[in-house]
Structures are given as C-alpha cells and as structure tokens.
Amino acid sequence: MNNKDLLQAGYRYALSLRTGADDADDLVQEAWYRLHRHGGRAGSKAHLFTVIRNIYVDRWRRDQLVAFEPLDNVDEVADSRTAIDDGRYDALRLARLLDSLRAAEREALFLNVVEGYTAQEISNFTGRPRGTVLSLIHRARRKLRQGLAADPVEPSPEARKGKGSSS
C-alpha cells in the first residue's frame, strides 16, 4: 500500500473517531509525525490505525480534564435552510445520525462496514471482547435504521416551490 492510500485510509478512520474534518486532519497529521519522527515508517494500515487510536484516546482523556470552548458555532451553518435547498439534506441528516452515535459505536461500524474488518479483527485491534464489538455494530446499525426510517423534517414552503413547480 502506498503512502497516499495509507493516509486516505487513516483519514477515513480518524473521521470515524472524530466527526469533524479538522479534528480528523489533526489526528492523521499527528500520527504521521509520530511514525516518522525517529525515521520509522507506517508499516501497515493496522499500525497507522493503532497510532491514530492512541492519539484519539489521549486527547479524549485530556478533554475530560480540561474544558475547551469552541471559537465559533458550526451548527448554525449546518442548520441553515440552504442545506435543504441545495439537496444536501440527506447527507446532513446522515451526518447528524452518525454524530449521535457513541464514539465506540461509530468506530466499530466504520471498521466493519468501510474497512471490512471482521468482529474478531476489530476485537483484536481495539482490545474489546468480540461480543462487545458485535453489540456495538448492532446498536449502531439499529440507531441508523431508526433514524433514517423516522419521517424527515419537511422543507420550508419556499424550498418546495423552487423544486418541483414549473409555473
């Protein structure tokens, strides 16, 4: 696997842990730096994932001790009607559903669905029992199914006018 593919896989994994693109970028950059700091290499995807996960856990522990306040409110942009008007509503809805999952559920689902790891491989990788991994995947899928099955919020009348009417 070349470095570009390895970094892409690492970024996707980091996104499963931290739903913000900037946070995922930071995790991958820090992991890549740590791997290459002493002339080392990321030998495999699993090795890179382990470093990313360790950094994520370290930051999570730090966040439990120190309260950080965001500089801006990103939710205001995500809630704007333009997201519905531009047809990005479904992607926004799915992103919100994924954000509502616990980090462990999101991680297990990502490793299983996107990366194609088995429950046993995820268990070995994360240090969780296989049954726990299976439960996390099951719960995550159930929550996503329930969220997607729920009636979507209706777009504003202005948005409906602009979409289907030719008069």
mmCIF file of N, CA, C and O in Angstrom, residues 106-142:
data_model
loop_
_atom_site.group_PDB
_atom_site.id
_atom_site.type_symbol
_atom_site.label_atom_id
_atom_site.label_comp_id
_atom_site.label_asym_id
_atom_site.label_seq_id
_atom_site.Cartn_x
_atom_site.Cartn_y
_atom_site.Cartn_z
ATOM 1 N N ARG A 106 -19.500 4.271 16.528
ATOM 2 C CA ARG A 106 -19.071 4.826 15.242
ATOM 3 C C ARG A 106 -17.785 4.148 14.764
ATOM 4 O O ARG A 106 -17.634 3.799 13.607
ATOM 5 N N GLU A 107 -16.854 3.939 15.692
ATOM 6 C CA GLU A 107 -15.580 3.297 15.357
ATOM 7 C C GLU A 107 -15.803 1.860 14.891
ATOM 8 O O GLU A 107 -15.277 1.445 13.851
ATOM 9 N N ALA A 108 -16.579 1.100 15.644
ATOM 10 C CA ALA A 108 -16.818 -0.300 15.285
ATOM 11 C C ALA A 108 -17.550 -0.402 13.951
ATOM 12 O O ALA A 108 -17.204 -1.237 13.107
ATOM 13 N N LEU A 109 -18.535 0.455 13.737
ATOM 14 C CA LEU A 109 -19.276 0.448 12.473
ATOM 15 C C LEU A 109 -18.361 0.788 11.305
ATOM 16 O O LEU A 109 -18.391 0.141 10.259
ATOM 17 N N PHE A 110 -17.518 1.794 11.478
ATOM 18 C CA PHE A 110 -16.590 2.186 10.412
ATOM 19 C C PHE A 110 -15.645 1.044 10.067
ATOM 20 O O PHE A 110 -15.455 0.705 8.900
ATOM 21 N N LEU A 111 -15.033 0.458 11.086
ATOM 22 C CA LEU A 111 -14.067 -0.612 10.839
ATOM 23 C C LEU A 111 -14.724 -1.813 10.168
ATOM 24 O O LEU A 111 -14.117 -2.461 9.316
ATOM 25 N N ASN A 112 -15.976 -2.078 10.500
ATOM 26 C CA ASN A 112 -16.672 -3.209 9.911
ATOM 27 C C ASN A 112 -17.179 -2.902 8.502
ATOM 28 O O ASN A 112 -16.895 -3.641 7.566
ATOM 29 N N VAL A 113 -17.890 -1.812 8.344
ATOM 30 C CA VAL A 113 -18.552 -1.522 7.071
ATOM 31 C C VAL A 113 -17.590 -0.937 6.040
ATOM 32 O O VAL A 113 -17.526 -1.399 4.909
ATOM 33 N N VAL A 114 -16.824 0.049 6.425
ATOM 34 C CA VAL A 114 -15.969 0.741 5.457
ATOM 35 C C VAL A 114 -14.665 -0.005 5.225
ATOM 36 O O VAL A 114 -14.259 -0.240 4.087
ATOM 37 N N GLU A 115 -14.000 -0.399 6.293
ATOM 38 C CA GLU A 115 -12.704 -1.055 6.157
ATOM 39 C C GLU A 115 -12.812 -2.567 5.960
ATOM 40 O O GLU A 115 -11.845 -3.213 5.583
ATOM 41 N N GLY A 116 -13.982 -3.143 6.261
ATOM 42 C CA GLY A 116 -14.204 -4.556 6.001
ATOM 43 C C GLY A 116 -13.596 -5.519 7.009
ATOM 44 O O GLY A 116 -13.443 -6.708 6.727
ATOM 45 N N TYR A 117 -13.274 -5.037 8.202
ATOM 46 C CA TYR A 117 -12.723 -5.922 9.228
ATOM 47 C C TYR A 117 -13.829 -6.769 9.839
ATOM 48 O O TYR A 117 -14.972 -6.333 9.968
ATOM 49 N N THR A 118 -13.493 -7.972 10.250
ATOM 50 C CA THR A 118 -14.443 -8.836 10.947
ATOM 51 C C THR A 118 -14.520 -8.399 12.410
ATOM 52 O O THR A 118 -13.669 -7.639 12.894
ATOM 53 N N ALA A 119 -15.522 -8.900 13.104
ATOM 54 C CA ALA A 119 -15.674 -8.570 14.523
ATOM 55 C C ALA A 119 -14.453 -9.026 15.315
ATOM 56 O O ALA A 119 -13.999 -8.325 16.229
ATOM 57 N N GLN A 120 -13.902 -10.175 14.980
ATOM 58 C CA GLN A 120 -12.722 -10.675 15.688
ATOM 59 C C GLN A 120 -11.523 -9.771 15.444
ATOM 60 O O GLN A 120 -10.761 -9.478 16.363
ATOM 61 N N GLU A 121 -11.350 -9.324 14.209
ATOM 62 C CA GLU A 121 -10.230 -8.421 13.905
ATOM 63 C C GLU A 121 -10.390 -7.093 14.634
ATOM 64 O O GLU A 121 -9.417 -6.543 15.166
ATOM 65 N N ILE A 122 -11.616 -6.570 14.674
ATOM 66 C CA ILE A 122 -11.871 -5.327 15.407
ATOM 67 C C ILE A 122 -11.608 -5.541 16.887
ATOM 68 O O ILE A 122 -11.033 -4.675 17.554
ATOM 69 N N SER A 123 -11.997 -6.690 17.393
ATOM 70 C CA SER A 123 -11.756 -7.027 18.788
ATOM 71 C C SER A 123 -10.259 -7.020 19.095
ATOM 72 O O SER A 123 -9.826 -6.447 20.103
ATOM 73 N N ASN A 124 -9.474 -7.655 18.240
ATOM 74 C CA ASN A 124 -8.025 -7.683 18.431
ATOM 75 C C ASN A 124 -7.431 -6.279 18.355
ATOM 76 O O ASN A 124 -6.531 -5.938 19.108
ATOM 77 N N PHE A 125 -7.947 -5.500 17.437
ATOM 78 C CA PHE A 125 -7.414 -4.164 17.198
ATOM 79 C C PHE A 125 -7.727 -3.200 18.340
ATOM 80 O O PHE A 125 -6.883 -2.432 18.773
ATOM 81 N N THR A 126 -8.970 -3.235 18.845
ATOM 82 C CA THR A 126 -9.399 -2.277 19.860
ATOM 83 C C THR A 126 -9.244 -2.768 21.285
ATOM 84 O O THR A 126 -9.360 -1.981 22.216
ATOM 85 N N GLY A 127 -9.021 -4.074 21.447
ATOM 86 C CA GLY A 127 -8.892 -4.610 22.796
ATOM 87 C C GLY A 127 -10.223 -4.852 23.484
ATOM 88 O O GLY A 127 -10.269 -5.098 24.685
ATOM 89 N N ARG A 128 -11.317 -4.798 22.743
ATOM 90 C CA ARG A 128 -12.638 -5.071 23.302
ATOM 91 C C ARG A 128 -12.989 -6.532 23.027
ATOM 92 O O ARG A 128 -12.578 -7.079 22.017
ATOM 93 N N PRO A 129 -13.801 -7.139 23.879
ATOM 94 C CA PRO A 129 -14.245 -8.504 23.598
ATOM 95 C C PRO A 129 -15.064 -8.555 22.304
ATOM 96 O O PRO A 129 -15.731 -7.585 21.943
ATOM 97 N N ARG A 130 -15.022 -9.689 21.620
ATOM 98 C CA ARG A 130 -15.717 -9.851 20.343
ATOM 99 C C ARG A 130 -17.209 -9.597 20.496
ATOM 100 O O ARG A 130 -17.841 -8.961 19.656
ATOM 101 N N GLY A 131 -17.806 -10.069 21.570
ATOM 102 C CA GLY A 131 -19.236 -9.854 21.818
ATOM 103 C C GLY A 131 -19.577 -8.379 21.945
ATOM 104 O O GLY A 131 -20.632 -7.932 21.485
ATOM 105 N N THR A 132 -18.702 -7.630 22.591
ATOM 106 C CA THR A 132 -18.918 -6.191 22.725
ATOM 107 C C THR A 132 -18.881 -5.521 21.362
ATOM 108 O O THR A 132 -19.701 -4.658 21.059
ATOM 109 N N VAL A 133 -17.931 -5.927 20.531
ATOM 110 C CA VAL A 133 -17.822 -5.365 19.183
ATOM 111 C C VAL A 133 -19.092 -5.660 18.390
ATOM 112 O O VAL A 133 -19.646 -4.776 17.724
ATOM 113 N N LEU A 134 -19.568 -6.901 18.467
ATOM 114 C CA LEU A 134 -20.802 -7.261 17.766
ATOM 115 C C LEU A 134 -21.977 -6.428 18.268
ATOM 116 O O LEU A 134 -22.816 -5.980 17.473
ATOM 117 N N SER A 135 -22.053 -6.207 19.566
ATOM 118 C CA SER A 135 -23.130 -5.391 20.137
ATOM 119 C C SER A 135 -23.029 -3.946 19.657
ATOM 120 O O SER A 135 -24.046 -3.325 19.329
ATOM 121 N N LEU A 136 -21.819 -3.406 19.626
ATOM 122 C CA LEU A 136 -21.632 -2.034 19.171
ATOM 123 C C LEU A 136 -22.077 -1.868 17.717
ATOM 124 O O LEU A 136 -22.767 -0.902 17.372
ATOM 125 N N ILE A 137 -21.698 -2.809 16.870
ATOM 126 C CA ILE A 137 -22.088 -2.752 15.459
ATOM 127 C C ILE A 137 -23.609 -2.865 15.330
ATOM 128 O O ILE A 137 -24.243 -2.106 14.592
ATOM 129 N N HIS A 138 -24.192 -3.797 16.069
ATOM 130 C CA HIS A 138 -25.647 -3.998 16.013
ATOM 131 C C HIS A 138 -26.384 -2.738 16.462
ATOM 132 O O HIS A 138 -27.339 -2.293 15.803
ATOM 133 N N ARG A 139 -25.970 -2.160 17.593
ATOM 134 C CA ARG A 139 -26.631 -0.954 18.106
ATOM 135 C C ARG A 139 -26.488 0.212 17.139
ATOM 136 O O ARG A 139 -27.435 0.968 16.922
ATOM 137 N N ALA A 140 -25.298 0.377 16.572
ATOM 138 C CA ALA A 140 -25.076 1.475 15.632
ATOM 139 C C ALA A 140 -25.974 1.330 14.413
ATOM 140 O O ALA A 140 -26.610 2.299 13.972
ATOM 141 N N ARG A 141 -26.048 0.136 13.866
ATOM 142 C CA ARG A 141 -26.916 -0.093 12.697
ATOM 143 C C ARG A 141 -28.383 0.141 13.039
ATOM 144 O O ARG A 141 -29.130 0.721 12.252
ATOM 145 N N ARG A 142 -28.801 -0.325 14.215
ATOM 146 C CA ARG A 142 -30.189 -0.137 14.627
ATOM 147 C C ARG A 142 -30.515 1.350 14.778
ATOM 148 O O ARG A 142 -31.555 1.815 14.308
#
